[in-house]
Coordinates of C-alpha atoms in Angstrom, one line a residue:
X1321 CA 14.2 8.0 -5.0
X1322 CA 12.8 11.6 -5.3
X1323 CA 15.5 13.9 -6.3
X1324 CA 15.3 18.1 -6.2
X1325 CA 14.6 18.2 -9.6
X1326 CA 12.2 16.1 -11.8
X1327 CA 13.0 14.9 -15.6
X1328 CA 10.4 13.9 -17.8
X1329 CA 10.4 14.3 -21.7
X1330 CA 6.7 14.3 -24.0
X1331 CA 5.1 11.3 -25.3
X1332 CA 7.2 10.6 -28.4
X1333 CA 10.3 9.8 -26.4
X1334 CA 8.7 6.1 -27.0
X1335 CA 10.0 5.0 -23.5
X1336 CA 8.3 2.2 -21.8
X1337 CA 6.8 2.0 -18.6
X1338 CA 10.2 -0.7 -17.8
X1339 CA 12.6 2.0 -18.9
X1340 CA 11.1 4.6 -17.0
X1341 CA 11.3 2.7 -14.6
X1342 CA 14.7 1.5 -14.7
X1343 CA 16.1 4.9 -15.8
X1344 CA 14.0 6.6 -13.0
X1345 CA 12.1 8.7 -15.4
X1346 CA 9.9 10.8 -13.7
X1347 CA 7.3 10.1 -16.9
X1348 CA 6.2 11.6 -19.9
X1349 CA 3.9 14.4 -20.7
X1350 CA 1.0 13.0 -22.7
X1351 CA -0.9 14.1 -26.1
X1352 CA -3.5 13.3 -28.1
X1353 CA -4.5 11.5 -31.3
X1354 CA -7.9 11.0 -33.6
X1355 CA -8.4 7.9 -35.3
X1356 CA -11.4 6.8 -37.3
X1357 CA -13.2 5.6 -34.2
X1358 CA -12.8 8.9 -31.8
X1359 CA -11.7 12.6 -32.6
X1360 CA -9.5 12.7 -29.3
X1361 CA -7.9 10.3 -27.2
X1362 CA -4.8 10.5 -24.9
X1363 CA -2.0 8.9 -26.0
X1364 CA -0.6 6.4 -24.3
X1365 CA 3.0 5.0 -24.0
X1366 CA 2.0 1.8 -21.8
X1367 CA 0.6 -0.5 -24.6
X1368 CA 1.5 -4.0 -24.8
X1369 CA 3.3 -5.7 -27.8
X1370 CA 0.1 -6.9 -28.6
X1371 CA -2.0 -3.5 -28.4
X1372 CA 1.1 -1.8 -30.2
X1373 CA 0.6 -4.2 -33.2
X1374 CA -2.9 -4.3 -33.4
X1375 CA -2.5 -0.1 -33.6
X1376 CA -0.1 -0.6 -36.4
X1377 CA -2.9 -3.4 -38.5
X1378 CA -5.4 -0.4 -38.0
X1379 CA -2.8 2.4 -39.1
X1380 CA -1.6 0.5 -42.2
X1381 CA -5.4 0.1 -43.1
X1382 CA -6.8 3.8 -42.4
X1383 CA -3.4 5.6 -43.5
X1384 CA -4.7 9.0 -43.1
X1385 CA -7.1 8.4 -40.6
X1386 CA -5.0 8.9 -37.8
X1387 CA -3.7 12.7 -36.2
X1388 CA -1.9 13.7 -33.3
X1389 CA -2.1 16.8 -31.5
X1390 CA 0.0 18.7 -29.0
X1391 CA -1.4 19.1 -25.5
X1392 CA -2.3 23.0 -24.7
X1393 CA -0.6 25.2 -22.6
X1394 CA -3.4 24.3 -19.7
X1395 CA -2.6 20.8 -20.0
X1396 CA 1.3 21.5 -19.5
X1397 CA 1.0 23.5 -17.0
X1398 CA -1.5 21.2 -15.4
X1399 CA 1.8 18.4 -15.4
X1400 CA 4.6 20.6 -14.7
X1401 CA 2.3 21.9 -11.4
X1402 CA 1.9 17.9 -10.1
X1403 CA 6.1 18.2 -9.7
X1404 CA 6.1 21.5 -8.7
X1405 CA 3.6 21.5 -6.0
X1406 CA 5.8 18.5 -4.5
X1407 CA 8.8 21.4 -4.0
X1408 CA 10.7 19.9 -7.0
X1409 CA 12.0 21.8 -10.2
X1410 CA 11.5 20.9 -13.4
X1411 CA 14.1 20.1 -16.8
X1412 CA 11.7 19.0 -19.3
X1413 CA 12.7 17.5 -22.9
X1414 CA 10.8 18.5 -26.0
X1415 CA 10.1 16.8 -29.4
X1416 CA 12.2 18.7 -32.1
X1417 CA 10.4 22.5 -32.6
X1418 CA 11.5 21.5 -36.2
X1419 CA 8.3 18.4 -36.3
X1420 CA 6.1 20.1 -33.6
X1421 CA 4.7 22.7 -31.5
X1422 CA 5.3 20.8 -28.3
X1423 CA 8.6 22.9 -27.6
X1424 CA 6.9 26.6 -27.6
X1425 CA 3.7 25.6 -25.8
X1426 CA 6.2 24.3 -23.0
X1427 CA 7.8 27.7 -23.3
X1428 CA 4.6 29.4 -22.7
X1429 CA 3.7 26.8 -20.0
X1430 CA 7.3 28.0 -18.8
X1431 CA 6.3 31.2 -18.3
X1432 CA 2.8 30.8 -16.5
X1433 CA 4.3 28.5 -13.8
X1434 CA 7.5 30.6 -13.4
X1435 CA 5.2 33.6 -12.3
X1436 CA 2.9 31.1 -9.7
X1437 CA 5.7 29.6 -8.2
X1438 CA 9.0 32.1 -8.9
X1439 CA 10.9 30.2 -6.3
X1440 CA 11.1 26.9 -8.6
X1441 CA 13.1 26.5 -11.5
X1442 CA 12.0 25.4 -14.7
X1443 CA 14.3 24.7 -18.0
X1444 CA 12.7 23.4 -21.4
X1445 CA 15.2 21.9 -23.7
X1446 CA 14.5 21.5 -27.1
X1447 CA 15.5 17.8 -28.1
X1448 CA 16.1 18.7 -32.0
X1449 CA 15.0 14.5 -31.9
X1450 CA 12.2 13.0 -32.0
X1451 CA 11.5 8.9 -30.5
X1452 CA 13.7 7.2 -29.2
X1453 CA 16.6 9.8 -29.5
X1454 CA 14.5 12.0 -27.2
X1455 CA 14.3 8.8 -24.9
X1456 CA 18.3 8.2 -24.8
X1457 CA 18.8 12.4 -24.0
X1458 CA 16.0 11.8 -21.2
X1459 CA 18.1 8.7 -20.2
X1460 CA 20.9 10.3 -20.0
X1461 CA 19.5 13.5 -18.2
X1462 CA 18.4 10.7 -15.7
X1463 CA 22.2 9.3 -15.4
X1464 CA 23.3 12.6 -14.9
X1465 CA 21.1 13.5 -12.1
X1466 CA 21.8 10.1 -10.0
X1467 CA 25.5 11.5 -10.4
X1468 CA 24.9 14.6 -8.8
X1469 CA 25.2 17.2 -11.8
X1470 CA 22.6 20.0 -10.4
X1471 CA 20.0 20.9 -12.8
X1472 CA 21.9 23.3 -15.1
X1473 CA 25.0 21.3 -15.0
X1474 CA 22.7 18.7 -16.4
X1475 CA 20.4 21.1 -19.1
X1476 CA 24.3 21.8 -20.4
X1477 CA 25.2 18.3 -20.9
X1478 CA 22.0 17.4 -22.6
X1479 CA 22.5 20.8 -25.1
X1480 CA 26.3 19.7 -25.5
X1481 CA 24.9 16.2 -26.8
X1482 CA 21.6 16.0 -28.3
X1483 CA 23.0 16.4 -31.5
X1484 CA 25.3 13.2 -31.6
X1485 CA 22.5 10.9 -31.5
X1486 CA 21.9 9.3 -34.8
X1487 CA 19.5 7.1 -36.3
X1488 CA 20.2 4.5 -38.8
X1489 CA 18.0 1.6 -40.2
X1490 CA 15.5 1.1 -43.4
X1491 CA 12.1 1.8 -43.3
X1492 CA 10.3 -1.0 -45.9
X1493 CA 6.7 0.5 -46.3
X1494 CA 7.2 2.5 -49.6
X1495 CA 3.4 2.8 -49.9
X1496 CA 3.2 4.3 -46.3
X1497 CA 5.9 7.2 -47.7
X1498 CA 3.6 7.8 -50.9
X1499 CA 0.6 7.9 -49.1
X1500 CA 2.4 10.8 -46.9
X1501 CA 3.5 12.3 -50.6
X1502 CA 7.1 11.7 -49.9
X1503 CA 7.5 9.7 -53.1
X1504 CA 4.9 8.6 -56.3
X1505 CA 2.9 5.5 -55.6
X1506 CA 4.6 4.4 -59.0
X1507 CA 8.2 4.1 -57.2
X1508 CA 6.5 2.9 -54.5
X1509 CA 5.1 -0.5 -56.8
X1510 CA 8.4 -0.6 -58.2
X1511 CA 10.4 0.1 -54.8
X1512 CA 8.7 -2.8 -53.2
X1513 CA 8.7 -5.2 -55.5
X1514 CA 12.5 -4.7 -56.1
X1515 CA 12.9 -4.6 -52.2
X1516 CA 14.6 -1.2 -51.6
X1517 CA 14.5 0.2 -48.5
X1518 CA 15.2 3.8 -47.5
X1519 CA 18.4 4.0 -45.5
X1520 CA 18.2 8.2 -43.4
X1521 CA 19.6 9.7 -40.3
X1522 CA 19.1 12.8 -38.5
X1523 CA 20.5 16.5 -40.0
X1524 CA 21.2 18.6 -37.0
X1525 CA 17.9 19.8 -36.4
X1526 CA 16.2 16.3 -36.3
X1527 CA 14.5 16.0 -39.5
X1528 CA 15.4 12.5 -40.9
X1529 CA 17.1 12.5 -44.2
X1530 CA 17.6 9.9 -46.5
X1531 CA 21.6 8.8 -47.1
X1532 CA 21.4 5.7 -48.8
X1533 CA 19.0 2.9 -50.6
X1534 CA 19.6 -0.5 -50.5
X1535 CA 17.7 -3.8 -51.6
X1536 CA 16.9 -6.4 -49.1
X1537 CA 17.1 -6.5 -45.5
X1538 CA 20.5 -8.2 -45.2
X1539 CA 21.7 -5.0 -47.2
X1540 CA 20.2 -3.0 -44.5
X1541 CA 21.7 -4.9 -41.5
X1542 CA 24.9 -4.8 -42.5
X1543 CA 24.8 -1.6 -43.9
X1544 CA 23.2 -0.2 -40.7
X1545 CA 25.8 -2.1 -38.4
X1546 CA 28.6 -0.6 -40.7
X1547 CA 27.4 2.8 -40.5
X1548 CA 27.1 2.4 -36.9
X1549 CA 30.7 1.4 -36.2
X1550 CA 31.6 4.5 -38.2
X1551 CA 30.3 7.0 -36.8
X1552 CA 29.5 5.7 -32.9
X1553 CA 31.9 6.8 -29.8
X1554 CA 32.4 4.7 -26.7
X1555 CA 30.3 1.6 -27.6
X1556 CA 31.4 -0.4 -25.0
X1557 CA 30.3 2.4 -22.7
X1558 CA 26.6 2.6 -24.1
X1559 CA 23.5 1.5 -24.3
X1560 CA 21.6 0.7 -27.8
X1561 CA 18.2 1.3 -28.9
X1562 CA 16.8 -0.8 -31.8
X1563 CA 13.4 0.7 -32.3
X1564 CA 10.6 -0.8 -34.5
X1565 CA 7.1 -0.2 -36.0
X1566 CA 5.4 -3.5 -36.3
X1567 CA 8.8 -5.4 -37.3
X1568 CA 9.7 -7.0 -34.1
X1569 CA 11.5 -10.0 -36.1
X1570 CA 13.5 -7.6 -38.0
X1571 CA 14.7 -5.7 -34.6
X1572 CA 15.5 -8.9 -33.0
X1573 CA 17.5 -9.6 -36.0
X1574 CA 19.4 -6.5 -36.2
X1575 CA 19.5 -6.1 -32.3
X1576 CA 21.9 -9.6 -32.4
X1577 CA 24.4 -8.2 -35.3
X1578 CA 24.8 -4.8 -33.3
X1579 CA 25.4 -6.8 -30.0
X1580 CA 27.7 -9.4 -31.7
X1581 CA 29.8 -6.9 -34.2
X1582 CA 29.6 -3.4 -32.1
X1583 CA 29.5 -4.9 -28.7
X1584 CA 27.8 -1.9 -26.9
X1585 CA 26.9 -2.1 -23.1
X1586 CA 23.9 -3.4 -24.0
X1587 CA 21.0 -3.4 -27.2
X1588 CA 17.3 -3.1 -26.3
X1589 CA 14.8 -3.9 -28.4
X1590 CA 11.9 -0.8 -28.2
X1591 CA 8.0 -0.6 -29.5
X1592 CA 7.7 3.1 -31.6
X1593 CA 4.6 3.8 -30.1
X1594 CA 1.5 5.2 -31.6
X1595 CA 2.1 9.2 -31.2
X1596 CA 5.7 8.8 -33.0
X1597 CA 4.0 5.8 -35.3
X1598 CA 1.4 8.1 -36.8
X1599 CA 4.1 10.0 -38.3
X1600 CA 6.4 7.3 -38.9
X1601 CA 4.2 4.5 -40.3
X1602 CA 4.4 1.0 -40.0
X1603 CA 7.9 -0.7 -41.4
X1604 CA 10.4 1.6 -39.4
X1605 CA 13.4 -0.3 -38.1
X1606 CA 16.4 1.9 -36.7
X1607 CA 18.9 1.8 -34.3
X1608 CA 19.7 5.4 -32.0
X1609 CA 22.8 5.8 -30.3
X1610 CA 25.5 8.4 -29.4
X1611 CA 28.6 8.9 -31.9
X1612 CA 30.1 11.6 -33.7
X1613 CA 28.2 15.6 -34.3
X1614 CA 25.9 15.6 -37.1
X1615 CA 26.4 18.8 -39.0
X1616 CA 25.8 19.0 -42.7
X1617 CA 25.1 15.8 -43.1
X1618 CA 28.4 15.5 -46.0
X1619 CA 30.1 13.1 -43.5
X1620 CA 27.4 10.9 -43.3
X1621 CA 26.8 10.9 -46.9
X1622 CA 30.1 9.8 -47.5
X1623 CA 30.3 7.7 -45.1
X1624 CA 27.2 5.7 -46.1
X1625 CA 28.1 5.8 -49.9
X1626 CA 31.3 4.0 -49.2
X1627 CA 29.6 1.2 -47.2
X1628 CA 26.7 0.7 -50.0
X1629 CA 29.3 0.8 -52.5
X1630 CA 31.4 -2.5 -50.7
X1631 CA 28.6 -4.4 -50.5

């Protein structure tokens, strides 16, 4: 169905062709990425499981081989023109500002289009999320729209919201983090062979921090499962997204607990695709949903600290 307006988000919202689809996304805004074999290629988020793990094999083996890139202004407006040319507006979901310059080169694109076609509108809203949190705010933007909310009732909604999405789950690569220079490769021999995995969340501009550290992965499922039915609202009413970097096993894993102890509307199992996986590295495993208003991140903290400490 075409509607008046169109909704797409960029590239790292790490939704699939079949969510697009079933969502009615309008697509994604694409960017680029170098990687030992070519200095620029587009990214891509219709990849196979297959081609998404043979990505990560190369990623884990060439860790700083890889960069992305932003698209340009040209290449925005270029996108936002194929809806607008078509008579349709545009609300358009942007990567956090706080991880990239996506948001203000949209702003820009914003303003070149707005002058060529003044009798279209055109709102940019800045995600403060990256993956799939940008996907469920682009989902629900979707949802919103099939209801009937006009496009600023909908731009509201999203800004009301995108900061009560969360993300919970370990990440188990520790020599992927020092390679970044997040930690010393030292704690990164010793992390791994004692098994911890980083447990973080979202701060309220989208930057993941890091609550909690556990050892083992049946530490981190039921310490992600517990945090989620802390700080989740209306599971029954929602749909969960267990992302993963090259640990499908894991996400089936953890995607059964959340269905069987939260009981959401339903739990799907997502790829992180290469333009968020760059960043991210191989060993991610987290599950995004909408629950309580992330703030200072105290509550979280505490909230965390008291599950860890039960276990």
């Amino acid at each position: 169905m075409k509607y008046s307006y169109a909704i797409f988000a960029d590239i790292t919202c790490d939704l699939s062709l079949e969510v697009r689809e079933r969502f009615e996304v309008d697509g994604y805004m694409k960017s680029y990425m170098s990687s030992p074999d070519a200095d620029e290629v587009e990214g891509t988020l219709d990849l196979s499981d297959a081609e998404v793990d043979a990505f990560y094999s190369l990623l884990k083996a060439h860790k700083n081989k890889y960069k992305t890139a932003a698209p340009s202004v040209d290449d925005i407006v270029s996108y936002f023109e194929t809806f607008l040319i078509q008579g349709q507006d545009i609300l358009a979901l942007s990567i956090s500002s706080a991880l990239s310059a996506t948001y203000n080169l949209m702003i820009c694109a914003q303003e070149i289009v707005c002058q060529k076609y003044p009798e279209r509108k055109v709102l940019i809203i800045d995600s403060m999320r990256y993956s799939m949190a940008l996907g469920l705010l682009t989902i629900k933007a979707c949802k919103l729209r099939g209801e009937g909310y006009t496009i600023e009732q909908t731009a509201e909604a999203i800004e009301n919201v995108k900061r009560t999405i969360h993300q919970m789950g370990p990440i188990d690569d520790l020599f992927w983090v020092a390679s970044k220079g997040r930690i010393s490769h030292a704690k990164a021999f010793f992390g791994s062979v004692a098994g911890i995995k980083p447990m973080g969340d979202f701060d309220s501009n989208g930057m993941v921090t890091v609550l909690a550290k556990v050892s083992g992965y049946e530490k981190a499922y039921k310490t992600t499962v517990k945090y989620i039915d802390k700080t989740i609202k209306a599971a029954n009413e929602q749909i969960v997204f267990v992302v993963h970097s090259a640990r499908r096993k894991q996400a089936e894993i953890l995607a059964a607990q959340i269905t069987e102890k939260i009981k959401p509307k339903e739990v799907i199992i997502s790829n992180m695709y290469p333009m968020s996986g760059i960043n991210a590295g191989p060993g991610l495993l987290a599950a995004y949903y909408f629950g309580t208003e992330i703030t200072d991140l105290e509550n979280e903290k505490k909230i965390i600290g008291d599950i860890v400490r039960s276990l």
